[in-house]
C-alpha positions as a printed NumPy array, in Angstrom:
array([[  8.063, -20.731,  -7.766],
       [  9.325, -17.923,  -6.182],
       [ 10.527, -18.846,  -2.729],
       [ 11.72 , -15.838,  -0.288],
       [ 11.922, -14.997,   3.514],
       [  8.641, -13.572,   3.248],
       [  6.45 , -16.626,   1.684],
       [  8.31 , -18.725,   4.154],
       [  7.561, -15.902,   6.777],
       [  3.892, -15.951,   6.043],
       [  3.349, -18.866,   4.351],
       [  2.441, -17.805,   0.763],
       [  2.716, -19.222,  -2.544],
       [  4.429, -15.482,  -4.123],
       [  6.512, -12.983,  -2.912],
       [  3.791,  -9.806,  -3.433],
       [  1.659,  -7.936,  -1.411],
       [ -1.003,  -5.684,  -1.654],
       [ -0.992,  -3.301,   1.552],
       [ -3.718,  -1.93 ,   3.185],
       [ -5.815,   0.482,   1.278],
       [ -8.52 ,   2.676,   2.745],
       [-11.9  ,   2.503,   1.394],
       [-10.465,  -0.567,  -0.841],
       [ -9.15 ,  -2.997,   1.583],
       [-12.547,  -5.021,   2.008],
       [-13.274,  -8.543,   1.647],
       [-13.81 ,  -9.014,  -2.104],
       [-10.393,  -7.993,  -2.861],
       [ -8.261,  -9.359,  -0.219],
       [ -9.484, -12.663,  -0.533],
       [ -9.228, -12.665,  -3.879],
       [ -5.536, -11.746,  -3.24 ],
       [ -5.117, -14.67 ,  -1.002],
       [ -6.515, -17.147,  -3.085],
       [ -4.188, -16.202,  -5.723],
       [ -1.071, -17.401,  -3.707],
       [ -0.367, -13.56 ,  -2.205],
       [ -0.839, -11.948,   0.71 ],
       [ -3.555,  -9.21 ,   1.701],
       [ -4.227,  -6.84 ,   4.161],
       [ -7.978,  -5.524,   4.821],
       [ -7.733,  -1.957,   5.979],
       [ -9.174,  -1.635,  10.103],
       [-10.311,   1.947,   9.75 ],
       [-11.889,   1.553,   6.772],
       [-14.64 ,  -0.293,   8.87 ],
       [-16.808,   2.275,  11.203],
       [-16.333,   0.203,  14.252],
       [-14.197,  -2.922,  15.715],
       [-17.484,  -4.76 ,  15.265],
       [-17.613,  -3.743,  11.685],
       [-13.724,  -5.025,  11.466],
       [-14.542,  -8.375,  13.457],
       [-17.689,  -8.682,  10.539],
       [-14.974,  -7.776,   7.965],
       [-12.618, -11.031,   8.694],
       [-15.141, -12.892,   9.022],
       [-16.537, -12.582,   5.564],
       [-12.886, -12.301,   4.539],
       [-12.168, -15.85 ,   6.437],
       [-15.314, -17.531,   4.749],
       [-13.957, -16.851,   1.183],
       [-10.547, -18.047,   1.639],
       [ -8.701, -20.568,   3.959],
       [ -5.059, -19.081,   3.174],
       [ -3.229, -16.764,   4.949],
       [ -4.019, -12.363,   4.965],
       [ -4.135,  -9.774,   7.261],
       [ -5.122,  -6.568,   8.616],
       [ -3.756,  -3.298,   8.363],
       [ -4.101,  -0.635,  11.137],
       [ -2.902,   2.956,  10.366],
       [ -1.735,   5.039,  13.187],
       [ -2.148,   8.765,  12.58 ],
       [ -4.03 ,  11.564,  14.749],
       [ -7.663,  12.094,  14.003],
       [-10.063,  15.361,  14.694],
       [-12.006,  12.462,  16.405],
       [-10.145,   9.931,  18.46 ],
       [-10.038,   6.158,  17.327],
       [-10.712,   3.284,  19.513],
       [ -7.332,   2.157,  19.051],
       [ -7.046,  -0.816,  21.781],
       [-10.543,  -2.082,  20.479],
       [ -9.713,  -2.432,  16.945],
       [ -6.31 ,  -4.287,  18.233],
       [ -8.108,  -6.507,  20.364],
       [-10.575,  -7.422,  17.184],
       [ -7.498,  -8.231,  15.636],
       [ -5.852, -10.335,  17.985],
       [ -9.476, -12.26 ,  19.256],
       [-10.11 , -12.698,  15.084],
       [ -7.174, -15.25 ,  15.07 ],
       [ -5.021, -12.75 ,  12.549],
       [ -1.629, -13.338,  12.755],
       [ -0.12 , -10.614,  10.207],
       [ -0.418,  -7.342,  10.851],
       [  0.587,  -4.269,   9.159],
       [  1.078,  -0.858,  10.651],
       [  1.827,   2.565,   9.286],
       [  1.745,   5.951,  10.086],
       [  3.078,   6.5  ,  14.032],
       [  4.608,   4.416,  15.699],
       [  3.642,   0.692,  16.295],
       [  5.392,   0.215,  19.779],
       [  2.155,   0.743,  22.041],
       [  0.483,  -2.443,  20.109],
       [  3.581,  -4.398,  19.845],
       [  3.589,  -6.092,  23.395],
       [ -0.184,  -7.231,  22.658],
       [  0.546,  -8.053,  19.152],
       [  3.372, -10.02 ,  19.986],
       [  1.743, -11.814,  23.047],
       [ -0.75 , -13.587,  20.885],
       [  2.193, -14.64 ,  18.291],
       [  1.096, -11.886,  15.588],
       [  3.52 , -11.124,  12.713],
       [  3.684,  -7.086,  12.7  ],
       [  5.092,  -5.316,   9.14 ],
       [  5.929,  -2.013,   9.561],
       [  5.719,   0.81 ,   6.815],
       [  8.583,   3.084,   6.658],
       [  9.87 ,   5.547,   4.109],
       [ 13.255,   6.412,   5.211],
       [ 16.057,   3.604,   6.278],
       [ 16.293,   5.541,   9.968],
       [ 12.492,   5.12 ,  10.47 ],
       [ 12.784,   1.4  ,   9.361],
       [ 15.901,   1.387,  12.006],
       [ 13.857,   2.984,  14.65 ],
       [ 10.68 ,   0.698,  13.737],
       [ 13.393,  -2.465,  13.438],
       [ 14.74 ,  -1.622,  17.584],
       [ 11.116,  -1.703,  18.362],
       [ 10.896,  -5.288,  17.934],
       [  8.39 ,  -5.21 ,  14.476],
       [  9.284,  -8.859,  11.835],
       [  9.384,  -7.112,   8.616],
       [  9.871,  -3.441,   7.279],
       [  7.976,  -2.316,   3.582],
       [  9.666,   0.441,   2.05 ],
       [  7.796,   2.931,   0.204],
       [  9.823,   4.709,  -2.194],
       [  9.453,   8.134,  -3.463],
       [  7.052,   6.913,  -6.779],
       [  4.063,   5.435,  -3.899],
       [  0.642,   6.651,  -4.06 ],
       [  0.075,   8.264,  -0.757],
       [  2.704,   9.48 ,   1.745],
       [  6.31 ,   9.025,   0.559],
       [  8.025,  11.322,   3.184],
       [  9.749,  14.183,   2.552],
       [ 13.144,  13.009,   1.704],
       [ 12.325,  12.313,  -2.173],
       [ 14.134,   9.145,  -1.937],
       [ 13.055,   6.827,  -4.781],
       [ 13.301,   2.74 ,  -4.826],
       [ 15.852,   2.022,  -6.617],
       [ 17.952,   4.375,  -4.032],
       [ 15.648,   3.402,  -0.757],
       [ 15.501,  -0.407,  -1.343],
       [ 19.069,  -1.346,  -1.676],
       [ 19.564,   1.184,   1.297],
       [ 17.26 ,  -0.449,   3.826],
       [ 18.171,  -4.064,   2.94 ],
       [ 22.053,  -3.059,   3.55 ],
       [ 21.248,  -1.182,   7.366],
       [ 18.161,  -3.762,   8.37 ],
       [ 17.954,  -7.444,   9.801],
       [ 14.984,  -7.998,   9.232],
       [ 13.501,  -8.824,   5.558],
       [ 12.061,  -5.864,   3.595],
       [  9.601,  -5.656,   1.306],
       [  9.834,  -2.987,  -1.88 ],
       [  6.699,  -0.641,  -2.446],
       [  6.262,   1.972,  -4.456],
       [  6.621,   2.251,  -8.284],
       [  5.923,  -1.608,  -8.32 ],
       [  3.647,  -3.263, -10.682],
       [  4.912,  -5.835, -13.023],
       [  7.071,  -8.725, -13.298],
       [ 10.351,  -6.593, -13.903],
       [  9.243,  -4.788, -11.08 ],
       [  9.706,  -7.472,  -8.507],
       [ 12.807,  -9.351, -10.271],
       [ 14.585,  -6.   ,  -9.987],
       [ 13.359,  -5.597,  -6.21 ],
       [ 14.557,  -9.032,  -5.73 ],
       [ 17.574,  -8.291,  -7.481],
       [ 17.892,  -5.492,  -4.97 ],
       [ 18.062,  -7.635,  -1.867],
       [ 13.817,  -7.03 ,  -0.783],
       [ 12.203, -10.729,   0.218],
       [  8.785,  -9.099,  -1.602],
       [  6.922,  -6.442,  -3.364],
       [  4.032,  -4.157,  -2.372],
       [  1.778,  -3.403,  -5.084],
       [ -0.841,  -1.291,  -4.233],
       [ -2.299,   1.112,  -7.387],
       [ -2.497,  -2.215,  -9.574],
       [ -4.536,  -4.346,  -7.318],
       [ -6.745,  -0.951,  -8.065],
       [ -7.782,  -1.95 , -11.663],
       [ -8.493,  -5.391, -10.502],
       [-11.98 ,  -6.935, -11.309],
       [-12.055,  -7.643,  -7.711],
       [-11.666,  -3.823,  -6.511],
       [-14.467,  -2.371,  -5.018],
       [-14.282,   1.082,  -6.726],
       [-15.81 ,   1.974,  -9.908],
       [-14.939,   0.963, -13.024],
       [-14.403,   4.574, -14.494],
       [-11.59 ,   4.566, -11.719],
       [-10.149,   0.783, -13.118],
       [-10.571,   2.689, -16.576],
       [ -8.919,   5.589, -15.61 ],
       [ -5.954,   4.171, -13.815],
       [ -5.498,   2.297, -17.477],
       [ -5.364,   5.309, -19.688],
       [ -3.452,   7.853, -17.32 ],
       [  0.903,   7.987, -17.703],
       [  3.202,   7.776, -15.099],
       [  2.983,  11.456, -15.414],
       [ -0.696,  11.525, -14.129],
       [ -0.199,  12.177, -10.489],
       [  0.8  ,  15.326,  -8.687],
       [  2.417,  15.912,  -5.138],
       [  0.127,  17.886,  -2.509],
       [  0.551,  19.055,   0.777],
       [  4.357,  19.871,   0.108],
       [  4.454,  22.688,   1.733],
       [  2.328,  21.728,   5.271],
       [  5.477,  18.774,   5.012],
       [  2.8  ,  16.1  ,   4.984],
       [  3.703,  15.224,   1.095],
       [  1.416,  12.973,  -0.827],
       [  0.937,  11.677,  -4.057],
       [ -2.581,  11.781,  -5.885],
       [ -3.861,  11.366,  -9.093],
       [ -4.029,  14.558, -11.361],
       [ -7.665,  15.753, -11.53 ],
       [ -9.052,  19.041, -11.22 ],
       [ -9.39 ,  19.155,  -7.695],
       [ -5.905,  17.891,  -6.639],
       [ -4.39 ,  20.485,  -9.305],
       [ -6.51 ,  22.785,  -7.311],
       [ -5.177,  21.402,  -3.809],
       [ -1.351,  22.232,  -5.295],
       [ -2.496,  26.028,  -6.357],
       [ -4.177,  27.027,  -2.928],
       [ -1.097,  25.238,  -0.992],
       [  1.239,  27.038,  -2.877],
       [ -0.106,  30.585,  -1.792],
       [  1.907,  32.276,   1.026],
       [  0.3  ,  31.562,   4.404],
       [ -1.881,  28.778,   3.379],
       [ -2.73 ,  26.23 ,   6.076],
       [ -4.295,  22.838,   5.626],
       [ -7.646,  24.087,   6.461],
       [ -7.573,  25.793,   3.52 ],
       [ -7.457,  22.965,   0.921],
       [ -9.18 ,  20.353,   3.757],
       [-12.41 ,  20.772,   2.143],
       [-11.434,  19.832,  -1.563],
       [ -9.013,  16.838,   0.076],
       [-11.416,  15.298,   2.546],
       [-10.701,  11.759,   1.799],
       [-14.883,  10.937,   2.353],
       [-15.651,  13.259,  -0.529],
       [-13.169,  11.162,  -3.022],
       [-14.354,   8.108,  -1.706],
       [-18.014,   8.719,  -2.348],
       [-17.319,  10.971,  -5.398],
       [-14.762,   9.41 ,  -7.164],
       [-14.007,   5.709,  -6.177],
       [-17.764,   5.417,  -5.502],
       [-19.744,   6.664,  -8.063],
       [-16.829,   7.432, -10.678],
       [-17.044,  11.239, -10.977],
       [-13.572,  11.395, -11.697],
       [-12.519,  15.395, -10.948],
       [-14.82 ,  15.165,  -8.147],
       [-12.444,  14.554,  -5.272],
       [ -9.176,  14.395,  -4.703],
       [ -7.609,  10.025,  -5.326],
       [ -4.976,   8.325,  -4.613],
       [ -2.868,   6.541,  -7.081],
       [  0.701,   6.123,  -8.168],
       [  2.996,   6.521, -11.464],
       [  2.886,   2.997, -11.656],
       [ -0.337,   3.759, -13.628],
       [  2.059,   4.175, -16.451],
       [  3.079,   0.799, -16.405],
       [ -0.748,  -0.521, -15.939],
       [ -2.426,  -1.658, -19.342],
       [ -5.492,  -3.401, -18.614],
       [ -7.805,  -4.166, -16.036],
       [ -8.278,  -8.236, -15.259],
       [ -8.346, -10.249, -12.324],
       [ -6.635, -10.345,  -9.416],
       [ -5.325, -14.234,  -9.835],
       [ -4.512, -13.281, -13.447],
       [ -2.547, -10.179, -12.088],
       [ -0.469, -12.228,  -9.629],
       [  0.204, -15.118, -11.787],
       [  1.666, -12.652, -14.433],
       [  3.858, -10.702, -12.604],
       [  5.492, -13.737, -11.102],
       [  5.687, -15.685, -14.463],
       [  7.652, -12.504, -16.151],
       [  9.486, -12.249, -13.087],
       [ 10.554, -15.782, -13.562],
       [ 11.27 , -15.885, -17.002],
       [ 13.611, -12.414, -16.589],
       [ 15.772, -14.079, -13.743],
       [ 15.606, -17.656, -15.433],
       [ 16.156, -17.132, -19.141],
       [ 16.759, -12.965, -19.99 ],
       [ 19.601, -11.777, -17.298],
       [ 21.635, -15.662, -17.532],
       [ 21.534, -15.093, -20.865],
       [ 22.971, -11.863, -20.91 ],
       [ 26.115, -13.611, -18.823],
       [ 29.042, -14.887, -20.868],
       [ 32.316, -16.366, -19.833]])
């Protein structure tokens, strides 16, 4: 067994996490994540309503009895989220570990923090984490430059970004991005983070509630299957490489484009019905990232967490001593 500041931190059998996802972070697959010795974060937002979140735990609570937690995203919305309420869900739930990302996390820190809640901050640049760190959050995740989603605009990738953080930050840091296998997390170890993120292989999971054209998908694509949008509005993200998000690059490359002009083809409710619903896959614009290359099959989540901290295991027990000689 793995044993880190983070599983101590949390209290979890293995040093890996899977991070909030929208439209994914749900009860089937967090639980299942939980149950297999890890630790899980249901997404907030993807729930309609605080009451929908406080509904959420609950089922999540009734099909596990170890330790997960919720992930609220902070970022400004055309119509204005009920910030304080979803908190207060949160905090009146009983969670204890939350994770935040996008803005910043100070205004929920002094309730967080009141009712003796664990807050993990996502960064993806050592002076955010610094900035995030001052604030008073436990833990940083680092999101290097391979993530699915929004690596910031610095390009930085892990193997640069990890060893970077760990060296400038306190507090313990957990690797994301570009992180799916048991190499993966001996060599984040090996770089000083207490954990790893995995987010894009918890996606082709039997447990993930997307559709299995997605799982299947995720399975046959390379780790050159994903494209960068947005680059040019600086709001960089990483999808998968479909028709529309090929589309998304073209129109944002044009001189004068705006995000209005691609918002249409990226609305993130057309590739969750479209795509992760009902498994149209060039049908809306996805989120995964070039760890799909290293993804071979789809299978459980407890199968998924048992192997990547086996290999890990064997490579730091047996494969690198061996490759020490006096």
């Amino acid at each position: 067994m793995i044993s880190t500041r983070i599983t101590e931190m949390f209290g979890i059998d293995h040093p890996v996490v899977c991070g909030g996802m929208t439209g994914l972070g749900t009860a089937p697959l967090i639980s299942a994540v939980a149950n297999a010795g890890a630790l899980g974060f249901l997404t907030a937002l993807t729930q309609p309503s605080p009451e929908a979140l406080a509904a959420e735990i609950k089922r999540t609570q009734d099909l596990t009895d170890k330790p997960f937690g919720v992930n609220l995203t902070i970022l400004p919305t055309i119509n204005p989220v009920p910030y304080d309420e979803y908190r207060a869900v949160i905090v009146e739930s009983g969670i204890k570990i939350v994770e935040t990302a996008g803005s910043s996390p100070a205004p929920h820190l002094p309730d967080f923090q009141a009712a003796g809640v664990k807050v993990i901050h996502k960064a993806t640049s050592v002076r955010h984490a610094l900035s995030a760190e001052r604030k008073g959050v436990d833990v940083i995740s680092i999101d290097g430059f391979e993530c699915a989603g929004h690596p910031g605009e610095d390009d930085v990738p892990g193997l640069i970004l990890i060893p970077a953080a760990v060296r400038e930050l306190s507090i313990p840091v957990i690797a994301s991005g570009g992180l799916a296998t048991g190499s993966g997390l001996a060599a984040a170890l090996a770089l000083g983070a207490d954990a790893v993120n995995m987010g894009t292989r918890f996606m082709a999971t039997a447990e993930a509630p997307i559709h299995e054209n997605v799982k299947n998908q995720i399975v046959a694509n390379s780790e050159r299957d994903t494209v960068l949008v947005f680059r040019n509005f600086h709001n960089t993200a990483r999808v998968v490489r479909n028709e529309v998000s090929e589309q998304i690059v073209e129109i944002g490359e044009r001189p004068g484009a705006t995000f209005d002009d691609v918002a249409e083809l990226a609305s993130g409710a057309r590739g969750r019905a479209n795509v992760l619903g009902e498994g149209r896959m060039d049908d809306g614009m996805w989120w995964a990232g070039q760890t799909q290359g290293l993804i071979q099959e789809v299978d459980t989540v407890a199968a998924v967490v048992d192997k990547v901290v086996a290999d890990a295991e064997e490579i730091m027990t047996r494969r690198l001593p061996g490759l020490v000689r006096d």
